[in-house]
Each structure stands twice: as C-alpha cells, then as structure tokens.
Coordinates of C-alpha atoms and ligand atoms in Angstrom, one line a residue:
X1474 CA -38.0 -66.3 -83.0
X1475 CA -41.5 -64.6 -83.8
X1476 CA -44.1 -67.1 -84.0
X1477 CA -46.6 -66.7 -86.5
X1478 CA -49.8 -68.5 -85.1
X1479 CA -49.5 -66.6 -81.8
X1480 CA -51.9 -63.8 -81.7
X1481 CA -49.7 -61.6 -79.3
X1482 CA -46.7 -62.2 -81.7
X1483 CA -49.1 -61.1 -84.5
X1484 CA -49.8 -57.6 -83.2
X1485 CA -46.4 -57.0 -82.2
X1486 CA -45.5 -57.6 -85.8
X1487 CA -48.6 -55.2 -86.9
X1488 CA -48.0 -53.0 -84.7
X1489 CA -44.0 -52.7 -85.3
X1490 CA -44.7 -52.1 -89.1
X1491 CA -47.1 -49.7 -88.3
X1492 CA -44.5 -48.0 -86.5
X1493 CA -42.2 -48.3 -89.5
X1494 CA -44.5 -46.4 -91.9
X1495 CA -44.9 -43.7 -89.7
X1496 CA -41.2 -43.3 -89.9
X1497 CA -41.2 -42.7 -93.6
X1498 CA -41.1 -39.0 -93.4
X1499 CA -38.4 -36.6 -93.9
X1500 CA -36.3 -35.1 -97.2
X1501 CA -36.4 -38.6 -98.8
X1502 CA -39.4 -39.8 -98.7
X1503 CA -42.8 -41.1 -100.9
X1504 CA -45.0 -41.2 -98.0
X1505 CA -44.4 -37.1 -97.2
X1506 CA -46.0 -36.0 -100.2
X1507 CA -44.9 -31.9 -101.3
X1508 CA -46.7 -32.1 -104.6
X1509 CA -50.4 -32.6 -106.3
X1510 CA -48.4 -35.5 -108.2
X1511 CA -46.8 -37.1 -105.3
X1512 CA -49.5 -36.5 -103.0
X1513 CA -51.5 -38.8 -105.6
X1514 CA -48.8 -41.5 -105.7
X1515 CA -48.7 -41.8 -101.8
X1516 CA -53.1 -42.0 -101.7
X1517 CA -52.3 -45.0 -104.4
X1518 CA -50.0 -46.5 -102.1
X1519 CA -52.3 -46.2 -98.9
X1520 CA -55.7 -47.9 -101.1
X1521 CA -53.1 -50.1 -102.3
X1522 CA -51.6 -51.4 -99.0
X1523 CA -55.6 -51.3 -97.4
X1524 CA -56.3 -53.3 -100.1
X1525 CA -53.7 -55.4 -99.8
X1526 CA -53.5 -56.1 -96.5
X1527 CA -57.8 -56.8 -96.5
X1528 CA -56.9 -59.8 -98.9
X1529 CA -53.9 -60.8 -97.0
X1530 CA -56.7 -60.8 -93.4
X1531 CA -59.0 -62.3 -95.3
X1532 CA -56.8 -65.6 -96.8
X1533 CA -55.3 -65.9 -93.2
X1534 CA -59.2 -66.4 -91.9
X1535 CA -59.9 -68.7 -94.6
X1536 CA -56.8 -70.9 -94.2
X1537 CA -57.6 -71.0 -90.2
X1538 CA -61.1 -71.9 -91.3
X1539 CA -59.7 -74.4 -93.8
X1540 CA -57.9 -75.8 -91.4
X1541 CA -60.0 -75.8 -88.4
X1542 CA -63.8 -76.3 -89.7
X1543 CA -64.9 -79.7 -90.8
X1544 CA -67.9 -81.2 -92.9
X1545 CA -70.2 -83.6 -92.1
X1546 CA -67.9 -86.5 -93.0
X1547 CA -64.6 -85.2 -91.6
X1548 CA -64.2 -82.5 -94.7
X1549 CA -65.1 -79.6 -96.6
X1550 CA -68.2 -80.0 -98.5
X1551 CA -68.4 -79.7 -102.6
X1552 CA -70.8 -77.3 -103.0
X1553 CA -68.7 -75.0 -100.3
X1554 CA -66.0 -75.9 -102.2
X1555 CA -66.7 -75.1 -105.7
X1556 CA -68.4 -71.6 -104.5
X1557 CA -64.7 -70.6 -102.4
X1558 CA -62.8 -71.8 -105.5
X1559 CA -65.3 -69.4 -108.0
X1560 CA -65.4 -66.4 -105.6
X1561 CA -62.5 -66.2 -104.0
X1562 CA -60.4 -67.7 -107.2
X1563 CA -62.1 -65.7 -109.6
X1564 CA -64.7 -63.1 -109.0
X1565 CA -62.9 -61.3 -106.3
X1566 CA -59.5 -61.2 -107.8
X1567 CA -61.1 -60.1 -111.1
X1568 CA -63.3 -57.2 -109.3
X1569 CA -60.3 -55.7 -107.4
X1570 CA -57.4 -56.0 -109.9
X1571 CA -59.7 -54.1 -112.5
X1572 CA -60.8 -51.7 -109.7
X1573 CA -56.8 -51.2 -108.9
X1574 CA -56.1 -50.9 -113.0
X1575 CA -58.6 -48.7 -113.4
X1576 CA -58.0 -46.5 -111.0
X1577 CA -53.8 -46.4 -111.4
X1578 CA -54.4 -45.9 -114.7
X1579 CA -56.4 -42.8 -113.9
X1580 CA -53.7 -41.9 -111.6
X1581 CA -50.9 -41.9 -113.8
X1582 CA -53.0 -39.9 -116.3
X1583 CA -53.6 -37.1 -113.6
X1584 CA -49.6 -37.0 -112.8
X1585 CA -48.4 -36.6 -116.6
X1586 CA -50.9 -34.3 -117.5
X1587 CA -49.3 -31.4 -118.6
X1588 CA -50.1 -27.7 -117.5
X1589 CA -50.5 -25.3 -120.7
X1590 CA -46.9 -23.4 -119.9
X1591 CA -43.7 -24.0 -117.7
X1592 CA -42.4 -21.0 -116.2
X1593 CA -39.2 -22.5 -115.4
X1594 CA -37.5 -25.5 -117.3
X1595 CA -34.8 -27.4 -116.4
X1596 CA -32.7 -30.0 -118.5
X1597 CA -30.9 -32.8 -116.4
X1598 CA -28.3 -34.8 -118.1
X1599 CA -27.3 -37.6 -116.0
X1600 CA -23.7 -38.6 -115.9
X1601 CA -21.8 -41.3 -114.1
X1602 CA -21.8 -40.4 -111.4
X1603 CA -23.3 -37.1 -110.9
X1604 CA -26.1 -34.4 -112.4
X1605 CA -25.2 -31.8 -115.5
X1606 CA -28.2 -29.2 -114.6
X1607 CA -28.8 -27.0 -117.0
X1608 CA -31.5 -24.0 -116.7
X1609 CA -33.1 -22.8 -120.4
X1610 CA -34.9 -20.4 -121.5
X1611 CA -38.8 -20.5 -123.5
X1612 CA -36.6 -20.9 -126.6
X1613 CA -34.6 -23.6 -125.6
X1614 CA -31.0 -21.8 -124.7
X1615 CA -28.9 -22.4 -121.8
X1616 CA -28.9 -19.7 -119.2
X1617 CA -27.7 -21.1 -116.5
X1618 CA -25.3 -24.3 -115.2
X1619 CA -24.6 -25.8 -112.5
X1620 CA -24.5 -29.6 -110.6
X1621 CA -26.5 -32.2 -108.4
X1622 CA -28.0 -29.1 -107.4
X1623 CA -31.6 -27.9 -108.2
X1624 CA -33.1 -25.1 -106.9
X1625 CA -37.3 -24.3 -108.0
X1626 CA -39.7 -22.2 -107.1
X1627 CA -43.2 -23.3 -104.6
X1628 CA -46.3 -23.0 -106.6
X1629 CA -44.3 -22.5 -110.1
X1630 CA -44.9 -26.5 -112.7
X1631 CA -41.7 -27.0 -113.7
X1632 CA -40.6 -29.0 -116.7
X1633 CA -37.6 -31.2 -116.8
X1634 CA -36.0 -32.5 -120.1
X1635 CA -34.2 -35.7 -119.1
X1636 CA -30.9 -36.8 -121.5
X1637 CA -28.3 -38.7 -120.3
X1638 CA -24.5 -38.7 -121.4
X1639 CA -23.7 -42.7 -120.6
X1640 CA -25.8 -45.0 -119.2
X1641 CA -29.2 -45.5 -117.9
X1642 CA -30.0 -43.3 -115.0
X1643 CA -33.6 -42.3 -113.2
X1644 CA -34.6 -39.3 -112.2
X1645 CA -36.5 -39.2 -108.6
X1646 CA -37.4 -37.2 -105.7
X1647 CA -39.6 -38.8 -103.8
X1648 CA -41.1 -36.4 -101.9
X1649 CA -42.3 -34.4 -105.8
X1650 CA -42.9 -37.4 -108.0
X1651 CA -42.0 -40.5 -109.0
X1652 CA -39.0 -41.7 -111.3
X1653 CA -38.2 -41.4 -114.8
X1654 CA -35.3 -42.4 -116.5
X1655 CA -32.7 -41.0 -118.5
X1656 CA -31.6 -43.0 -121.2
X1657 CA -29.0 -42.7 -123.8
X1658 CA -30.1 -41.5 -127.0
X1659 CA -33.5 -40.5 -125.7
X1660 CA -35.2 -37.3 -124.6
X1661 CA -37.7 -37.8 -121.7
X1662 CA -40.0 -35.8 -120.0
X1663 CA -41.4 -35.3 -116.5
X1664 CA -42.9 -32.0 -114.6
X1665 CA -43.7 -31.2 -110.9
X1666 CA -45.1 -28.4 -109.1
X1667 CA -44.0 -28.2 -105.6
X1668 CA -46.5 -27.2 -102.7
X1669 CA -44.2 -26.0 -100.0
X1670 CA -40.9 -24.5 -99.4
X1671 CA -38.1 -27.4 -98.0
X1672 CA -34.9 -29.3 -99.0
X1673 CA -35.6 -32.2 -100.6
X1674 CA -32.9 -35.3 -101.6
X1675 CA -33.7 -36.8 -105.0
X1676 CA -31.7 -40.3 -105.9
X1677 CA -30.4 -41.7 -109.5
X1678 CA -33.0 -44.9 -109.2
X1679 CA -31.8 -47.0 -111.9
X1680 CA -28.2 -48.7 -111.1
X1681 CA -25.4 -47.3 -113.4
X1682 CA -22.5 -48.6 -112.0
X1683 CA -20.3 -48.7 -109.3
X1684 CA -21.1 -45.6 -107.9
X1685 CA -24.8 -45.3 -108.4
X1686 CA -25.5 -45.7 -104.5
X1687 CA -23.7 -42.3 -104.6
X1688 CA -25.3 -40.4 -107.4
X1689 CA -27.7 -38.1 -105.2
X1690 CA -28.5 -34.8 -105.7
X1691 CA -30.8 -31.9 -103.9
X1692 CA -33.9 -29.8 -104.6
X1693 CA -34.4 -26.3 -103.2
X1694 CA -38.3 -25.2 -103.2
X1695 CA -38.0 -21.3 -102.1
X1696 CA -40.2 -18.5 -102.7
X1697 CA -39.8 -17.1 -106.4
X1698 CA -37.9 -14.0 -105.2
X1699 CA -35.1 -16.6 -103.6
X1700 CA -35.3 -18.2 -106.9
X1701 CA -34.8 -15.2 -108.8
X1702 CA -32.4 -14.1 -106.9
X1703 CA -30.5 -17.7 -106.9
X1704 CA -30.7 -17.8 -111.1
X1705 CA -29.3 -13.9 -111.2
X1706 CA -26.2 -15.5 -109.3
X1707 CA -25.7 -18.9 -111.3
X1708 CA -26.0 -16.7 -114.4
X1709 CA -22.7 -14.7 -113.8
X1710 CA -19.7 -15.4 -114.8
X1711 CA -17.3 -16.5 -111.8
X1712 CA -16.2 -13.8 -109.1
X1713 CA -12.6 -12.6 -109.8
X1714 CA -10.3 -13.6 -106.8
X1715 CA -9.0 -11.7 -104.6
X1716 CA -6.6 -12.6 -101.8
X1717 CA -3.0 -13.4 -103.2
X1718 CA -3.4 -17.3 -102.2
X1719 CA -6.8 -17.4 -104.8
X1720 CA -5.1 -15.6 -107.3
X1721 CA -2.2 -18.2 -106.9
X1722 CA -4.6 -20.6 -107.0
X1723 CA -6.7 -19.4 -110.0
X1724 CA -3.4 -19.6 -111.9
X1725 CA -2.2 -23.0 -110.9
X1726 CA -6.0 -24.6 -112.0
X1727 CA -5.8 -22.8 -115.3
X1728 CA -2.4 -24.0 -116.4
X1729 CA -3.0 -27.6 -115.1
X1730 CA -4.9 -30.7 -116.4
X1731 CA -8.1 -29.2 -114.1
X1732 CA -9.2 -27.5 -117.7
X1733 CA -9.9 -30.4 -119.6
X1734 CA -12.3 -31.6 -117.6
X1735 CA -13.9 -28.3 -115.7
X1736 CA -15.5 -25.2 -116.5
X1737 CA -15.5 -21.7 -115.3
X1738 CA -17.0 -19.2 -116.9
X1739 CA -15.0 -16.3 -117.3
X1740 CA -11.9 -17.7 -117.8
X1741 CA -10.7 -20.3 -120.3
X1742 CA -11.4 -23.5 -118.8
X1743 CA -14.7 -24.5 -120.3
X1744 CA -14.3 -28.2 -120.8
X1745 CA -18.0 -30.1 -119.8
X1746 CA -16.6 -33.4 -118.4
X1747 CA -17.1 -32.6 -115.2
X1748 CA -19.1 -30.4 -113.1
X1749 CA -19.4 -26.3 -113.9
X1750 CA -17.5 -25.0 -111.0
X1751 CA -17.9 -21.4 -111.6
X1752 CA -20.2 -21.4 -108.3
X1753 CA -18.9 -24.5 -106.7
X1754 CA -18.6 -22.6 -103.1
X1755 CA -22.4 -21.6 -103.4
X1756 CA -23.2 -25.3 -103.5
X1757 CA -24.4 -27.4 -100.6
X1758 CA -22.5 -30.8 -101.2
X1759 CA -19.8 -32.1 -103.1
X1760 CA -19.7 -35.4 -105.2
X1761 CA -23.3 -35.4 -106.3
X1762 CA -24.7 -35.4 -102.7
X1763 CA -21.9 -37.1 -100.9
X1764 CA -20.0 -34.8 -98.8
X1765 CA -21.1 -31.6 -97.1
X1766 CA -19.5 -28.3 -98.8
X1767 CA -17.0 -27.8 -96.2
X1768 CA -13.1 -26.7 -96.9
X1769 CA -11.8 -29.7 -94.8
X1770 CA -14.5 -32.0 -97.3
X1771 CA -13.5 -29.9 -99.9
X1772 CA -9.9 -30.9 -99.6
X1773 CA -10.4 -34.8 -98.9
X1774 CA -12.3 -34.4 -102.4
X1775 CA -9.5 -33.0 -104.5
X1776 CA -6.5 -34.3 -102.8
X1777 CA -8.2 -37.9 -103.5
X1778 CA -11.6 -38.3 -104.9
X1779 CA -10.9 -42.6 -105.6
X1780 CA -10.6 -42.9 -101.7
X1781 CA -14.0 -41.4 -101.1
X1782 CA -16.0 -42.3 -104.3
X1783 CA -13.9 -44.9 -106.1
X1784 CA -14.7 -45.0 -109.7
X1785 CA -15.1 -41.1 -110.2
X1786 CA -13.3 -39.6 -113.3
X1787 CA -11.4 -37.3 -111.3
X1788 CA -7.9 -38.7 -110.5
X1789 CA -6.1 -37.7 -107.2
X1790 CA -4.1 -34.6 -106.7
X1791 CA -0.6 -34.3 -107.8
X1792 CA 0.1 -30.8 -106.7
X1793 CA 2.5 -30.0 -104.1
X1794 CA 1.2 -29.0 -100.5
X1795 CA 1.1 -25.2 -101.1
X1796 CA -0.4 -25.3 -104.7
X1797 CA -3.2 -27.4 -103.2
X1798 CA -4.0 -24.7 -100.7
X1799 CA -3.8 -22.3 -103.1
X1800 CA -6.4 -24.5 -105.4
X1801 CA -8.4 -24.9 -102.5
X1802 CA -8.2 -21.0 -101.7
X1803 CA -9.6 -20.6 -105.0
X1804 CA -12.3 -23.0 -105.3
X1805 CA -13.8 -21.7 -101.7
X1806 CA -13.6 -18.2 -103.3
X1807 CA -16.2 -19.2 -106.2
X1808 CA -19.1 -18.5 -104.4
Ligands
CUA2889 CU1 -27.1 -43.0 -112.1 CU2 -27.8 -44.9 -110.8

C-alpha cells in the first residue's frame, strides 16, 4: 500500500506518472502531436496539467501548514485567516480560471479557423459499426468510396463533412485533432492539415452501441503523388477476375444475398449497407480497424463475423466449403 504522507512514496508516485506521460506516444495518441491543430491541443494540455499540478503543490503545502503551524493561542489567527480564505478562495481561483478561459477560448478559435480553400475533402458517415468514406469533388460529387480507411496528403488542410446514418458517433484522431461528432440529422464540420507522413488510428469517441469499442479506423498521411496515385486507384471500377476459382467466386457473390448489402462497382451489386468492397484487398484491416487484412482474417470474417464482432449486420456464412473459397478467392483478387 502507497502511503501518502511519506515523502519517498511521493516521488515514486511522481515519478511513475511522469513515466506514464512519456509513454503517450505512438499512432494513438494526443500527446504526439502531427498537426498545427493538435500540436495546440497538446501545449493546452501541458499549461493545463503545470497549472494544475502548481495548485495541487500548493494546497498540499497549505494543508501541512494548516495542520502543523499554530497561533499564539494553540490556533490559526483571524486576520491569517480571513486573508487565506480571500486569496486563496477567491482571487487566485478567479485569476487562473479566467487566464485558462481566456486562453482555451483562443485556442479553440485558432483550431476551427478555417483556411480560404480545401484541396481535398472528405465526407465521413458514421455507421454502426464502421466508417462510409466518401471522397468529393469542389462541387460536391462523389468520386471516390471506400471504408474505415482514410488516406490524405502532408501539408494539404483537408475538410471533412461529418453525417451519420444511426446514431451518435465522434470523429477523432488524436494525433491530428480533437473530436467532433456525427450526429443524426446534422451536418458537421471539422478540418486538419497534417505535418508529416505516418499511419495514424482514429477512434468513434462517442459510445454507439455494443460495438463502439470496435469502431476504429486509419489515416494515411503520404506525399501528394502517393495520394494521387491512391485516389486514381479507389476511383476505378473493380479489377475483372481472373483465375477460374475468382471467376467462380465473383458469380457465387453476385447471385447470393452478398448484393443487398455490398457494393462493387462494375458489376450489379451496388447496395450501400455495408462497406464498398470494390477495393477491399487494397485495404489494411477488416471490420473497421479490427482485424489485419489477411486471407486467413479474411476468412474468420466472412465465415462468421458474430463470433468476432458480435452485433455486426453481417450474418455468418451459409455457403458450402468450396463456394466460400471461391468468395474468398474473389474478394483477395479486389485489390
Ligand atoms: Cu461509433 Cu462509438
């Protein structure tokens, strides 16, 4: 048990926390800043815990001295008293929670702030449980689609237009900003710029349901040509198969229930339930961030998506063993 009036004990705590904070780096993280606007957030948190923890030194010292010191008859005197109650009751508090207002206040003004044009914009419809990501052009029309995936430029603002198709979601990657929601009925708005190239997770913030703990999804920040190059590709329409197994396959998902929830552009399937799979090999996860693209996670997923994410839309497989192959065949081939 840590005892809290030992001194030692104390600086192991500090120093233990300290140790904590340092470990908040990494592709999910506030305090590992890759934008102007989250680089802003994490300074606010840093005067903020300073700040804090000043106060929380300072009200320590006084209770010990509270405690400990004595007047001349055996207790505090009034006029001490009345001037602890008034400064450290009133003036302080007053001074720094107007200091911290103000300057949040300023903060948030800096971080929403819009630049005069968006190069790139991105509309994010949340679902439960998983991310619609649509890519428009400057007059609004849908050039690109794909899921729980988002890939942007370094050194290019994007905008994001935030709907959602059920519930209340939140939009947040902590490493690029901080979170807005997505609510039903709504249209929101939120923008970031990133600084430098990297993988970054981003996490539905809001619960939404049993399966919000698994509603992730990833930004890619590469150099424009990767981008361009990554758009050109989620613009086309899916690659024809090619091997008699993914033609098999093609054929079996287009003449079973897979269509009315699934699109894939160049055939008929174009339901919008689910997921756009018409690149679902070039993808890096499956399940909005919850299994790795691989064929053996790829198979788990279809033959039974309840046992892994229970909840999901997507009802286990009913095919026999060498139409699932075949499926599987195909999907893998939609690079
Ligand atoms: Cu979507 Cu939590």
């Amino acid at each position: 048990m840590i005892r809290f009036c030992n001194g030692k004990a104390d600086f192991v705590l500090v120093a233990v926390s300290g140790l904590f904070v340092s470990g908040c780096t990494g592709v999910q993280s506030a305090l590992d800043p890759r934008s102007s606007q989250a680089s802003k957030i994490a300074v606010l948190w840093w005067v903020m815990l300073a700040i804090g923890t000043l106060i929380f030194l300072g009200v320590i010292a006084l209770t010990a001295a509270a405690v400990t010191k004595r007047g001349p008859e055996g207790g505090l005197s009034p006029n001490h008293n009345r001037n602890l109650v008034l400064a450290g009751g009133v003036i302080i508090p007053v001074v720094v929670l107007t200091g911290l207002l103000i300057y949040s206040v300023l903060i948030s003004r800096a971080i929403t702030t819009e630049p005069p044009n968006f190069p790139v914009t991105v509309e994010i419809i949340g679902h439960q449980w998983w991310w619609e990501i649509n890519y428009l052009d400057s007059d609004g029309t849908h050039i690109a689609r794909t899921a729980n995936e988002i890939h942007i430029p370094v050194g290019v603002p994007v905008r994001f237009i935030l709907k959602s198709a059920d519930v209340i979601h939140s939009f947040w990657v902590p490493n690029l900003h901080g979170k807005t929601d997505l609510i039903p009925g709504q249209i929101n708005h939120s923008w970031f710029q990133a600084e430098a190239p990297g993988r970054f997770r981003g996490q539905c913030a809001e619960f939404c349901g049993l399966q919000h703990a698994l509603m992730a999804f990833w930004v890619t920040v590469e150099s424009l040509d990767e981008f361009e190059a990554w758009i050109a590709r989620q613009r086309e329409a899916a690659i024809e198969p090619t091997t008699a197994t993914a033609i098999q396959g093609r054929d079996i998902f287009l003449s079973t229930s897979c269509v009315n929830c699934h699109t894939i552009r160049g055939t008929h399937a174009n339901a919008a339930i689910g997921p756009d799979l018409t690149h679902v090999a070039s993808r890096q996860t499956l399940g909005a961030g919850t299994l790795p693209n691989t064929r053996n996670q790829l198979e788990q997923w279809v033959r039974d998506p309840q046992r892994i994410k229970f909840g999901v839309l997507m009802p286990p497989s009913e095919l026999d063993e060498d139409s699932f192959r075949a499926v599987i065949d195909y999907l893998e081939s939609l690079k």
